[in-house]
Every structure is written in structure tokens, then in C-alpha cells.
Amino acid sequence: MHLTPTSTQPTAALAGVPSGIQSHGVWAGRRQVFIRFATEAETAQMYSASALVKELTRAATRATFHSIGVAGRDPVGNNEFLLAVLAALDVSLPVLLETDGQRPERLASFQGARGLTVVQVSATLGEGDAAFDRQLATLQAAAAIGVRHAFAVTPGPDVPDAVVLRAIERVHATAAGTEVVVHPVVSEKPGQLDRRWATLIEQASAVHADVQLLLRIPPPAGLR
């Protein structure tokens, strides 16, 4: 369905409002309705804030969801649009805002945003030092506005365990209340997971209490 935005409301390019199982992070395995901001490679539709509110309300009245997941390309960069949606949305679902953590300066605008429950920074630790510094700043900003904050990391295959541990140490030093989720890279035989991941979590838990190891839920069952 093509939705024509009004000229007086903030608008955004969305890849749709799908529903499904969250694939990763602190609410992995939860059934969510998603607000998916479109990437450059995805077919997009322009939504006005009011049109999205109507669609989310319709979805929430027709089925049962744990929460709303906000993901896709640069949702924090679309803060004006997203804040307008949250302000008008009248459904009792908590909201998880996923971000790559590259716009920490925008997060202050979400203070007191209706329904916002978790800000989750997703990373691979292959983004570079400057990008990681901004991810840490985003976690710090989320703590400052008083919402739950999480760091969901899926280390790239070339990322050493020592780098993962150092990253978790820096997360702890920056925002000690961060919930850390480590998604292992499963390259072993089906049904097996290298014991090094248990060792990694043991070491990580020694420096940051809230660390968990979770397998990602792959598509098509898992969405993000």
C-alpha cells in the first residue's frame, strides 16, 4: 500500500512495518512489530508520522506482540519523525530502539520519549576506532536520558577475543549499567559451539557483570 505523506508532518522512508521474531540483542526471540527504516538497497515507501501510527495501532489490535522494534538505516537520524510517532502512539508496547551508535548527539532528544524502553547499540567491532568511540558515547547518552541501554556485539570472524574483551571493558568504564549481549560466530559443525566462547564470557563477566551469550535467530524466522 502506498501512503502519501502530508506536508505538515515529519516523514521518513520505511522498508515496511513487518512483524516477526527479533533475531538478536536483549530481546532476541521476542515477537515484535518492526519500524524498519529503509536502507539504500531496499524498496522504500514514504510514511507520514500519522500514517505509521495508524498502521502500528492496527497491528497491535489484531495480534499480540511483546514490543516494538525500531531498526534499519539510521533510525536515530530520523529522530523528529520517530519522536512524533511515539508521542501520538497509544498502545501499551515497550519500544526497543536499535542503532549503529553513530549519532550520539541525537539521543538527548529522546529523553522522556513515550514508550522508549531500550536503546541498543549493535556492533561487529570491525567498524574502526572512531566508530567505536561514537558507540560508547551513544551508550553514555542513553544512560544519561535514563533508559535501559544494551550493547549487542557480533564479532567479525577476524576479531580476536582480546579485542572483544577490551571492548567490553571500555563499555563498562563508559556506562556500567549496559546490558552486553555477545552473539558468537557459528562456523563450527552444526549443533556445536567452540568452547572458547564459554571462556570468553567467563573472562568478560569478570569485568562486567551483565554479559550473556546468545545465538542469533537466522532468517527467515529471525528479523531485525
GROMACS .gro file of C-alpha atoms in nm:
model
  224
    1MET     CA    1   0.000   0.000   0.000
    2HIS     CA    2   0.140   0.340  -0.092
    3LEU     CA    3   0.095   0.605   0.173
    4THR     CA    4   0.106   0.969   0.073
    5PRO     CA    5   0.250   1.189   0.348
    6THR     CA    6   0.102   1.521   0.444
    7SER     CA    7   0.310   1.835   0.407
    8THR     CA    8   0.276   1.937   0.772
    9GLN     CA    9   0.411   1.621   0.932
   10PRO     CA   10   0.759   1.472   0.951
   11THR     CA   11   0.808   1.186   0.705
   12ALA     CA   12   1.053   0.901   0.662
   13ALA     CA   13   1.141   0.633   0.410
   14LEU     CA   14   1.049   0.294   0.553
   15ALA     CA   15   1.104  -0.057   0.427
   16GLY     CA   16   0.772  -0.151   0.583
   17VAL     CA   17   0.614  -0.244   0.915
   18PRO     CA   18   0.670  -0.620   0.933
   19SER     CA   19   0.607  -0.844   1.230
   20GLY     CA   20   0.818  -1.136   1.340
   21ILE     CA   21   1.079  -1.267   1.582
   22GLN     CA   22   1.362  -1.041   1.691
   23SER     CA   23   1.684  -1.205   1.576
   24HIS     CA   24   1.939  -1.057   1.813
   25GLY     CA   25   2.014  -0.846   2.116
   26VAL     CA   26   1.849  -0.823   2.456
   27TRP     CA   27   1.503  -0.911   2.324
   28ALA     CA   28   1.611  -1.189   2.087
   29GLY     CA   29   1.330  -1.438   2.046
   30ARG     CA   30   1.057  -1.186   2.127
   31ARG     CA   31   0.770  -1.130   1.887
   32GLN     CA   32   0.776  -0.772   1.769
   33VAL     CA   33   0.619  -0.538   1.521
   34PHE     CA   34   0.902  -0.353   1.349
   35ILE     CA   35   0.951   0.000   1.227
   36ARG     CA   36   1.214  -0.059   0.959
   37PHE     CA   37   1.388   0.244   0.815
   38ALA     CA   38   1.490   0.166   0.459
   39THR     CA   39   1.850   0.111   0.354
   40GLU     CA   40   1.977   0.230   0.020
   41ALA     CA   41   1.932  -0.120  -0.124
   42GLU     CA   42   1.571  -0.159  -0.011
   43THR     CA   43   1.248  -0.051  -0.173
   44ALA     CA   44   1.111   0.234   0.034
   45GLN     CA   45   0.776   0.395   0.094
   46MET     CA   46   0.733   0.741   0.238
   47TYR     CA   47   0.529   0.739   0.557
   48SER     CA   48   0.393   1.034   0.746
   49ALA     CA   49   0.400   1.007   1.124
   50SER     CA   50   0.021   0.976   1.140
   51ALA     CA   51   0.012   0.703   0.875
   52LEU     CA   52   0.267   0.498   1.068
   53VAL     CA   53   0.076   0.546   1.393
   54LYS     CA   54  -0.239   0.411   1.225
   55GLU     CA   55  -0.053   0.108   1.091
   56LEU     CA   56   0.111   0.027   1.423
   57THR     CA   57  -0.219   0.067   1.606
   58ARG     CA   58  -0.390  -0.162   1.358
   59ALA     CA   59  -0.118  -0.425   1.401
   60ALA     CA   60  -0.133  -0.408   1.782
   61THR     CA   61  -0.510  -0.457   1.788
   62ARG     CA   62  -0.502  -0.757   1.556
   63ALA     CA   63  -0.223  -0.961   1.719
   64THR     CA   64  -0.019  -0.994   2.037
   65PHE     CA   65   0.334  -0.856   2.045
   66HIS     CA   66   0.596  -0.826   2.315
   67SER     CA   67   0.723  -0.492   2.189
   68ILE     CA   68   0.800  -0.259   1.901
   69GLY     CA   69   1.141  -0.288   1.739
   70VAL     CA   70   1.289   0.015   1.563
   71ALA     CA   71   1.570  -0.076   1.326
   72GLY     CA   72   1.712  -0.029   0.979
   73ARG     CA   73   1.924   0.251   0.840
   74ASP     CA   74   1.984   0.540   1.079
   75PRO     CA   75   1.667   0.544   1.295
   76VAL     CA   76   1.828   0.790   1.538
   77GLY     CA   77   1.897   1.024   1.246
   78ASN     CA   78   1.521   1.029   1.186
   79ASN     CA   79   1.457   1.145   1.541
   80GLU     CA   80   1.200   1.413   1.453
   81PHE     CA   81   0.984   1.158   1.271
   82LEU     CA   82   1.025   0.887   1.532
   83LEU     CA   83   0.950   1.120   1.823
   84ALA     CA   84   0.631   1.236   1.651
   85VAL     CA   85   0.523   0.873   1.611
   86LEU     CA   86   0.597   0.781   1.973
   87ALA     CA   87   0.417   1.090   2.102
   88ALA     CA   88   0.099   1.002   1.911
   89LEU     CA   89   0.108   0.624   1.953
   90ASP     CA   90  -0.143   0.498   2.209
   91VAL     CA   91  -0.052   0.131   2.250
   92SER     CA   92   0.095  -0.028   2.562
   93LEU     CA   93   0.402  -0.180   2.398
   94PRO     CA   94   0.759  -0.106   2.505
   95VAL     CA   95   0.995   0.016   2.235
   96LEU     CA   96   1.345  -0.107   2.153
   97LEU     CA   97   1.548   0.141   1.950
   98GLU     CA   98   1.837  -0.023   1.769
   99THR     CA   99   2.118   0.193   1.636
  100ASP     CA  100   2.469   0.162   1.498
  101GLY     CA  101   2.568   0.423   1.754
  102GLN     CA  102   2.699   0.682   1.511
  103ARG     CA  103   2.477   0.974   1.618
  104PRO     CA  104   2.517   1.006   1.996
  105GLU     CA  105   2.435   1.377   1.981
  106ARG     CA  106   2.080   1.299   1.865
  107LEU     CA  107   1.995   1.074   2.158
  108ALA     CA  108   1.930   1.355   2.405
  109SER     CA  109   1.617   1.443   2.207
  110PHE     CA  110   1.466   1.108   2.311
  111GLN     CA  111   1.461   1.193   2.681
  112GLY     CA  112   1.112   1.122   2.808
  113ALA     CA  113   1.000   0.973   2.475
  114ARG     CA  114   0.680   0.781   2.523
  115GLY     CA  115   0.731   0.403   2.532
  116LEU     CA  116   1.106   0.409   2.473
  117THR     CA  117   1.245   0.133   2.694
  118VAL     CA  118   1.576   0.013   2.549
  119VAL     CA  119   1.844   0.177   2.334
  120GLN     CA  120   2.054  -0.097   2.178
  121VAL     CA  121   2.385  -0.033   2.004
  122SER     CA  122   2.467  -0.312   1.758
  123ALA     CA  123   2.828  -0.364   1.652
  124THR     CA  124   3.074  -0.605   1.494
  125LEU     CA  125   3.391  -0.439   1.634
  126GLY     CA  126   3.512  -0.411   1.279
  127GLU     CA  127   3.382  -0.058   1.231
  128GLY     CA  128   3.703   0.116   1.341
  129ASP     CA  129   3.820   0.309   1.648
  130ALA     CA  130   3.634   0.631   1.570
  131ALA     CA  131   3.306   0.446   1.516
  132PHE     CA  132   3.352   0.252   1.841
  133ASP     CA  133   3.414   0.577   2.030
  134ARG     CA  134   3.080   0.707   1.899
  135GLN     CA  135   2.911   0.381   2.002
  136LEU     CA  136   3.043   0.429   2.355
  137ALA     CA  137   2.918   0.788   2.351
  138THR     CA  138   2.575   0.661   2.246
  139LEU     CA  139   2.563   0.420   2.541
  140GLN     CA  140   2.664   0.705   2.770
  141ALA     CA  141   2.392   0.926   2.621
  142ALA     CA  142   2.132   0.653   2.667
  143ALA     CA  143   2.230   0.620   3.032
  144ALA     CA  144   2.202   0.998   3.069
  145ILE     CA  145   1.840   1.003   2.948
  146GLY     CA  146   1.751   0.724   3.190
  147VAL     CA  147   1.661   0.433   2.960
  148ARG     CA  148   1.793   0.078   2.952
  149HIS     CA  149   2.093   0.052   2.727
  150ALA     CA  150   2.246  -0.251   2.562
  151PHE     CA  151   2.549  -0.340   2.354
  152ALA     CA  152   2.482  -0.627   2.112
  153VAL     CA  153   2.804  -0.742   1.951
  154THR     CA  154   2.852  -0.998   1.677
  155PRO     CA  155   3.230  -1.008   1.640
  156GLY     CA  156   3.353  -1.045   1.285
  157PRO     CA  157   3.541  -1.367   1.207
  158ASP     CA  158   3.875  -1.184   1.217
  159VAL     CA  159   3.813  -1.010   1.551
  160PRO     CA  160   4.033  -1.164   1.826
  161ASP     CA  161   3.884  -1.246   2.165
  162ALA     CA  162   4.120  -0.996   2.323
  163VAL     CA  163   3.955  -0.719   2.120
  164VAL     CA  164   3.610  -0.830   2.234
  165LEU     CA  165   3.723  -0.831   2.597
  166ARG     CA  166   3.881  -0.488   2.566
  167ALA     CA  167   3.562  -0.354   2.409
  168ILE     CA  168   3.353  -0.487   2.699
  169GLU     CA  169   3.598  -0.331   2.945
  170ARG     CA  170   3.554   0.005   2.775
  171VAL     CA  171   3.175  -0.036   2.768
  172HIS     CA  172   3.184  -0.100   3.143
  173ALA     CA  173   3.404   0.201   3.206
  174THR     CA  174   3.174   0.422   2.999
  175ALA     CA  175   2.830   0.301   3.112
  176ALA     CA  176   2.844   0.038   3.384
  177GLY     CA  177   2.472  -0.037   3.360
  178THR     CA  178   2.494  -0.156   2.998
  179GLU     CA  179   2.348  -0.497   2.917
  180VAL     CA  180   2.600  -0.676   2.695
  181VAL     CA  181   2.496  -0.950   2.455
  182VAL     CA  182   2.761  -1.142   2.263
  183HIS     CA  183   2.644  -1.331   1.954
  184PRO     CA  184   2.900  -1.596   1.860
  185VAL     CA  185   3.007  -1.654   1.503
  186VAL     CA  186   2.894  -2.012   1.442
  187SER     CA  187   3.136  -2.161   1.193
  188GLU     CA  188   3.173  -2.500   1.358
  189LYS     CA  189   2.983  -2.821   1.283
  190PRO     CA  190   2.604  -2.793   1.313
  191GLY     CA  191   2.496  -2.818   1.675
  192GLN     CA  192   2.844  -2.739   1.810
  193LEU     CA  193   2.991  -2.423   1.952
  194ASP     CA  194   3.360  -2.377   2.021
  195ARG     CA  195   3.442  -2.381   2.393
  196ARG     CA  196   3.636  -2.058   2.351
  197TRP     CA  197   3.307  -1.873   2.370
  198ALA     CA  198   3.245  -2.006   2.721
  199THR     CA  199   3.595  -1.894   2.815
  200LEU     CA  200   3.535  -1.554   2.660
  201ILE     CA  201   3.213  -1.499   2.856
  202GLU     CA  202   3.381  -1.615   3.177
  203GLN     CA  203   3.655  -1.357   3.127
  204ALA     CA  204   3.410  -1.085   3.023
  205SER     CA  205   3.191  -1.147   3.328
  206ALA     CA  206   3.490  -1.080   3.549
  207VAL     CA  207   3.498  -0.719   3.430
  208HIS     CA  208   3.128  -0.658   3.357
  209ALA     CA  209   2.855  -0.844   3.544
  210ASP     CA  210   2.578  -0.822   3.283
  211VAL     CA  211   2.710  -1.028   2.991
  212GLN     CA  212   2.524  -1.305   2.813
  213LEU     CA  213   2.599  -1.533   2.519
  214LEU     CA  214   2.312  -1.580   2.274
  215LEU     CA  215   2.283  -1.742   1.933
  216ARG     CA  216   2.124  -1.522   1.671
  217ILE     CA  217   1.798  -1.640   1.517
  218PRO     CA  218   1.867  -1.659   1.144
  219PRO     CA  219   1.620  -1.555   0.874
  220PRO     CA  220   1.358  -1.621   0.767
  221ALA     CA  221   1.246  -1.682   1.129
  222GLY     CA  222   1.453  -1.400   1.271
  223LEU     CA  223   1.407  -1.035   1.176
  224ARG     CA  224   1.576  -0.710   1.270
   0.00000   0.00000   0.00000
